[in-house]
mmCIF file of C-alpha atoms in Angstrom:
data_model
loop_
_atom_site.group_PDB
_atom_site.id
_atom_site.type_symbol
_atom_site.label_atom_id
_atom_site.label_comp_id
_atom_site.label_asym_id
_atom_site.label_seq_id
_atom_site.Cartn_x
_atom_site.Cartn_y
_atom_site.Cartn_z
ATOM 1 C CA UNK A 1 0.000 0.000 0.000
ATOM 2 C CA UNK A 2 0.985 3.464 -0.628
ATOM 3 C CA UNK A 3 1.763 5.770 2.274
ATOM 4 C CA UNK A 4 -0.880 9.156 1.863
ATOM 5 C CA UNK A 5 -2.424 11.540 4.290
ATOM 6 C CA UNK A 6 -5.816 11.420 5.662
ATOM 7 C CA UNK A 7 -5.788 14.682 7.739
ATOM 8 C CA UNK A 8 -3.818 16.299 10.765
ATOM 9 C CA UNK A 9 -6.506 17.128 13.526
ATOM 10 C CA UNK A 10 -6.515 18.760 16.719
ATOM 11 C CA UNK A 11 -9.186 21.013 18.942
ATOM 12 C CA UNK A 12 -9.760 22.615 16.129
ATOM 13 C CA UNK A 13 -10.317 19.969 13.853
ATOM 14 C CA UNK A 14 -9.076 21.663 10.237
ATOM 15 C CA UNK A 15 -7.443 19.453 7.920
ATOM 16 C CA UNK A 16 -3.679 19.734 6.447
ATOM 17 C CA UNK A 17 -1.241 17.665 4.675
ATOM 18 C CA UNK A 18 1.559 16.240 6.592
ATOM 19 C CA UNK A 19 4.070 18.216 8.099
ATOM 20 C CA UNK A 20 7.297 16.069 6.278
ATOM 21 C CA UNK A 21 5.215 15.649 3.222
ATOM 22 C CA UNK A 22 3.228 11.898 2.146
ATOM 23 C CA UNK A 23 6.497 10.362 1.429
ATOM 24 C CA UNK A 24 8.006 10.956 4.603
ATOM 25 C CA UNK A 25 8.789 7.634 6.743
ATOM 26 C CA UNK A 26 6.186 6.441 9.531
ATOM 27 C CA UNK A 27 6.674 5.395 13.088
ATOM 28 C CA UNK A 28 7.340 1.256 13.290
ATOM 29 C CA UNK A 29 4.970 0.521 15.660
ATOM 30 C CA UNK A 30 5.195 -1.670 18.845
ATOM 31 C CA UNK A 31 3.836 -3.045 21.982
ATOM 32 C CA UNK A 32 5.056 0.455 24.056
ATOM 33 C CA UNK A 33 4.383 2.828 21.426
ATOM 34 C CA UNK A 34 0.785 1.663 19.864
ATOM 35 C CA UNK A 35 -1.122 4.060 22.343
ATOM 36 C CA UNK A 36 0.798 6.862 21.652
ATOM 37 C CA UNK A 37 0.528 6.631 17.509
ATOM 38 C CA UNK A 38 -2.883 5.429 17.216
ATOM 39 C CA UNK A 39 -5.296 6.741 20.451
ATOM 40 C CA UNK A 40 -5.899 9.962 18.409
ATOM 41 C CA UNK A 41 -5.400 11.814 21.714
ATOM 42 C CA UNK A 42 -2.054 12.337 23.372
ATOM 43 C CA UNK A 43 -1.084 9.514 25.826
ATOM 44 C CA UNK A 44 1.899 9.239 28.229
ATOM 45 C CA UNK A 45 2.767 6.090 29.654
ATOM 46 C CA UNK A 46 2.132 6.264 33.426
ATOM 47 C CA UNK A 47 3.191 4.134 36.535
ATOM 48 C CA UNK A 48 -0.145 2.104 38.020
ATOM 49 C CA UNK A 49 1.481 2.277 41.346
ATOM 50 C CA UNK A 50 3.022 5.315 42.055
ATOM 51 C CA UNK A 51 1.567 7.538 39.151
ATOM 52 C CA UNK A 52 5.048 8.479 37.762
ATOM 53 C CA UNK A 53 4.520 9.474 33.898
ATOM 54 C CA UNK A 54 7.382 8.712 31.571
ATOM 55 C CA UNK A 55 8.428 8.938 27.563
ATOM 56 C CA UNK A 56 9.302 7.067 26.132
ATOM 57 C CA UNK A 57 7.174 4.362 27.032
ATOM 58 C CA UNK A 58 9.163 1.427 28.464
ATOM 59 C CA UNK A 59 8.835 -2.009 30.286
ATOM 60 C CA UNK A 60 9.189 -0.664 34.068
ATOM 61 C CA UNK A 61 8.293 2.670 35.847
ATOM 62 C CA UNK A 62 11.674 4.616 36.100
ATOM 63 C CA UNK A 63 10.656 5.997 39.059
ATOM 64 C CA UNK A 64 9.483 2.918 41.324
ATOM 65 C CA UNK A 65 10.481 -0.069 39.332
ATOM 66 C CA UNK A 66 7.223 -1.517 38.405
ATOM 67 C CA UNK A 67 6.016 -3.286 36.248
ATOM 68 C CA UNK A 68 2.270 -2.183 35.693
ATOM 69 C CA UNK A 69 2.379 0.981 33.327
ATOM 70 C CA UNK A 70 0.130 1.587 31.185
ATOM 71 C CA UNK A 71 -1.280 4.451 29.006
ATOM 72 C CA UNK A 72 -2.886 7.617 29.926
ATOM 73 C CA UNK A 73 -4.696 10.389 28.460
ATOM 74 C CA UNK A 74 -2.877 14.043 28.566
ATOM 75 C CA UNK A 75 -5.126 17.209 27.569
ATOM 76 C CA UNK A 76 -2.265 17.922 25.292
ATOM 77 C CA UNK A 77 -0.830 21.240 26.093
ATOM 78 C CA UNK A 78 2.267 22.455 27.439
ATOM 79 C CA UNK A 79 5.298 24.717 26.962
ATOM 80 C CA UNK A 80 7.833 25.475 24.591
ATOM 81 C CA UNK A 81 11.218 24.712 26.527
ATOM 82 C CA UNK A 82 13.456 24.825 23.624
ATOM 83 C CA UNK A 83 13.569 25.467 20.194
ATOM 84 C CA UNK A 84 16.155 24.522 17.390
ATOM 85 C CA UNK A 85 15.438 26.270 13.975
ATOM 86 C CA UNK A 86 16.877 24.146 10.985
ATOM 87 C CA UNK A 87 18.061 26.135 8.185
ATOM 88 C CA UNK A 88 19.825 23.388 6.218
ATOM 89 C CA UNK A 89 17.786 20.688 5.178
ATOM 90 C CA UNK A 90 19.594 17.301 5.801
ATOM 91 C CA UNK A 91 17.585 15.029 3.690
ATOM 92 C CA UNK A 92 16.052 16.104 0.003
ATOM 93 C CA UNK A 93 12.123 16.136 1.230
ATOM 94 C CA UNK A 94 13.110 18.710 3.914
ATOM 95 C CA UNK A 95 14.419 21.463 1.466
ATOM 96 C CA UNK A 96 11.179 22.944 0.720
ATOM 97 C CA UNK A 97 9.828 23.147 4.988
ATOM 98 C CA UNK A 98 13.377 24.759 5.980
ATOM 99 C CA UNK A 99 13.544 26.937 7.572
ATOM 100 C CA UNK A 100 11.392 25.177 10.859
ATOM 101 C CA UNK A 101 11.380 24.547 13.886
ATOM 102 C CA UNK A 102 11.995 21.424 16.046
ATOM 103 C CA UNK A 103 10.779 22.196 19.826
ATOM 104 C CA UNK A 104 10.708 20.685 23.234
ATOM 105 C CA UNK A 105 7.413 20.917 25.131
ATOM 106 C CA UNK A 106 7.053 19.918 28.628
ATOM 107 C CA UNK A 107 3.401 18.790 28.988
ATOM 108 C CA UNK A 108 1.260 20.418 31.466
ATOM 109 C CA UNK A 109 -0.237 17.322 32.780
ATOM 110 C CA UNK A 110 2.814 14.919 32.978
ATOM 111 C CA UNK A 111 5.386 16.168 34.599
ATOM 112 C CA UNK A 112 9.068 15.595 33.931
ATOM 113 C CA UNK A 113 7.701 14.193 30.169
ATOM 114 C CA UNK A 114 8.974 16.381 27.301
ATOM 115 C CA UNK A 115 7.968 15.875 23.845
ATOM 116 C CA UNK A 116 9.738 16.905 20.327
ATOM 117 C CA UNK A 117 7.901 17.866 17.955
ATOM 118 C CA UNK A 118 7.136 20.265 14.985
ATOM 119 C CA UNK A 119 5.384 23.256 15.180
ATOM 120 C CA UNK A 120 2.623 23.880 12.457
ATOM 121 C CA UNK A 121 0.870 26.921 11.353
ATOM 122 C CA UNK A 122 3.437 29.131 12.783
ATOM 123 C CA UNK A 123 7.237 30.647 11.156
ATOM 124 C CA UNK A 124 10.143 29.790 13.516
ATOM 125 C CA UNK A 125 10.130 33.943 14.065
ATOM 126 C CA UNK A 126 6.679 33.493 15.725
ATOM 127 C CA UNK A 127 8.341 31.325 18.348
ATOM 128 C CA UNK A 128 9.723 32.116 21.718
ATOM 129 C CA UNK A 129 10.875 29.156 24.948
ATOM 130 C CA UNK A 130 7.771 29.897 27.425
ATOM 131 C CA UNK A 131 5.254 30.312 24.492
ATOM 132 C CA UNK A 132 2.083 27.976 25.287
ATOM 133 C CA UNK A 133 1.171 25.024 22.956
ATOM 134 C CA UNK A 134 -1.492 22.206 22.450
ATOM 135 C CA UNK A 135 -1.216 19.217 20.115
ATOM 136 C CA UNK A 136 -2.251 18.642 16.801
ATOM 137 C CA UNK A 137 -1.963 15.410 15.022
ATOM 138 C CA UNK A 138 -1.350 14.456 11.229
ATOM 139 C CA UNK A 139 -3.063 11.496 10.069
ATOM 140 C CA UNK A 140 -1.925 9.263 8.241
ATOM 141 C CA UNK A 141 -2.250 5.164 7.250
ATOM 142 C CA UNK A 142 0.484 2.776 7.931
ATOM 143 C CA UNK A 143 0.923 0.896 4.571
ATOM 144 C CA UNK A 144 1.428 -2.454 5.703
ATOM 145 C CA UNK A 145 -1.207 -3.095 8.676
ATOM 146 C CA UNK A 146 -3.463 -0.033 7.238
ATOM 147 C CA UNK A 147 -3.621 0.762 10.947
ATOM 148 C CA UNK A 148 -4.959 4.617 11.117
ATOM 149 C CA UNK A 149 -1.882 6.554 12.431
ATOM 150 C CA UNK A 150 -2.116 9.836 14.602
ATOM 151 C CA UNK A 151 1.477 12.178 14.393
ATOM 152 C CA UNK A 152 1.315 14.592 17.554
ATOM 153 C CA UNK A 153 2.676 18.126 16.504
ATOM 154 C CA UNK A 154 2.471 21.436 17.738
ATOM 155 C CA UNK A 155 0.640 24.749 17.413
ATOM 156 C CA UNK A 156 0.406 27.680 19.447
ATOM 157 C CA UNK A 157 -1.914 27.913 22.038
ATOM 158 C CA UNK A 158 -5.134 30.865 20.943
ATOM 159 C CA UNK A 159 -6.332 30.440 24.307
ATOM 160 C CA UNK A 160 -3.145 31.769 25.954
ATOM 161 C CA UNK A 161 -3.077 35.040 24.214
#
């Protein structure tokens, strides 16, 4: 099957093409990171026992040692704590987005997890670290299971204005 777009959605719910373009390679998908590509929401693994939340998702809590995490359901919306702004595209498909930015967001709701991510709908000059965000996510099907994939990025927050 061919890799193509369905639609990036968010709070908003407007439709746009993929951030990296149709071509652009999709997440592999396994037994830790199925929640977090397909749910359609944001999800951070979290720690049954003592709550901890953690990304990546792994086999034990980092914090306590156990072994029942799980996923859970973030509202999506956090900070900017650092931005990189790439000028010089380092693959062929990336020459036409550059220059954009690549940013760390520290999630509101799970804290300690940081995400990277792109930011859409916004020029790199429109960024600043402390500026608010929520997630967005670009849809897409996985061509060999056909599974329905969800791609968090970012946007600027218009309720933090």
């Amino acid at each position: 099957g061919q890799r193509r777009p369905i639609r990036a959605r968010g709070l908003n719910e407007r439709a746009m093409a993929r951030f990296l373009g149709d071509d652009w390679l999709l997440p592999a998908l396994d037994e830790q990171n199925r929640a977090y590509f397909t749910a359609g929401e944001l999800m951070v693994q979290a720690c049954r026992d003592c709550v901890h939340a953690q990304h990546p998702p792994e086999d034990l809590c980092r914090a306590c040692g156990g072994h029942d995490v799980g996923p859970r359901r973030s509202e999506g919306r956090g900070r900017i704590e650092s931005i990189a702004v790439v000028h010089h595209a380092v693959h062929p498909q990336l020459k036409p987005r550059v220059p954009y930015a690549v940013v760390l967001v520290s999630i509101d709701d799970a804290p300690g997890v940081s995400l990277l991510g792109n930011v859409v709908n916004a020029a790199p000059s429109q960024l600043c670290i402390g500026a608010r965000v929520r997630v967005v996510f670009e849809e897409a099907v996985d061509p060999d299971s056909g599974e329905r994939l969800f791609i968090p990025q970012w946007e600027l927050d218009p309720s933090d204005t």
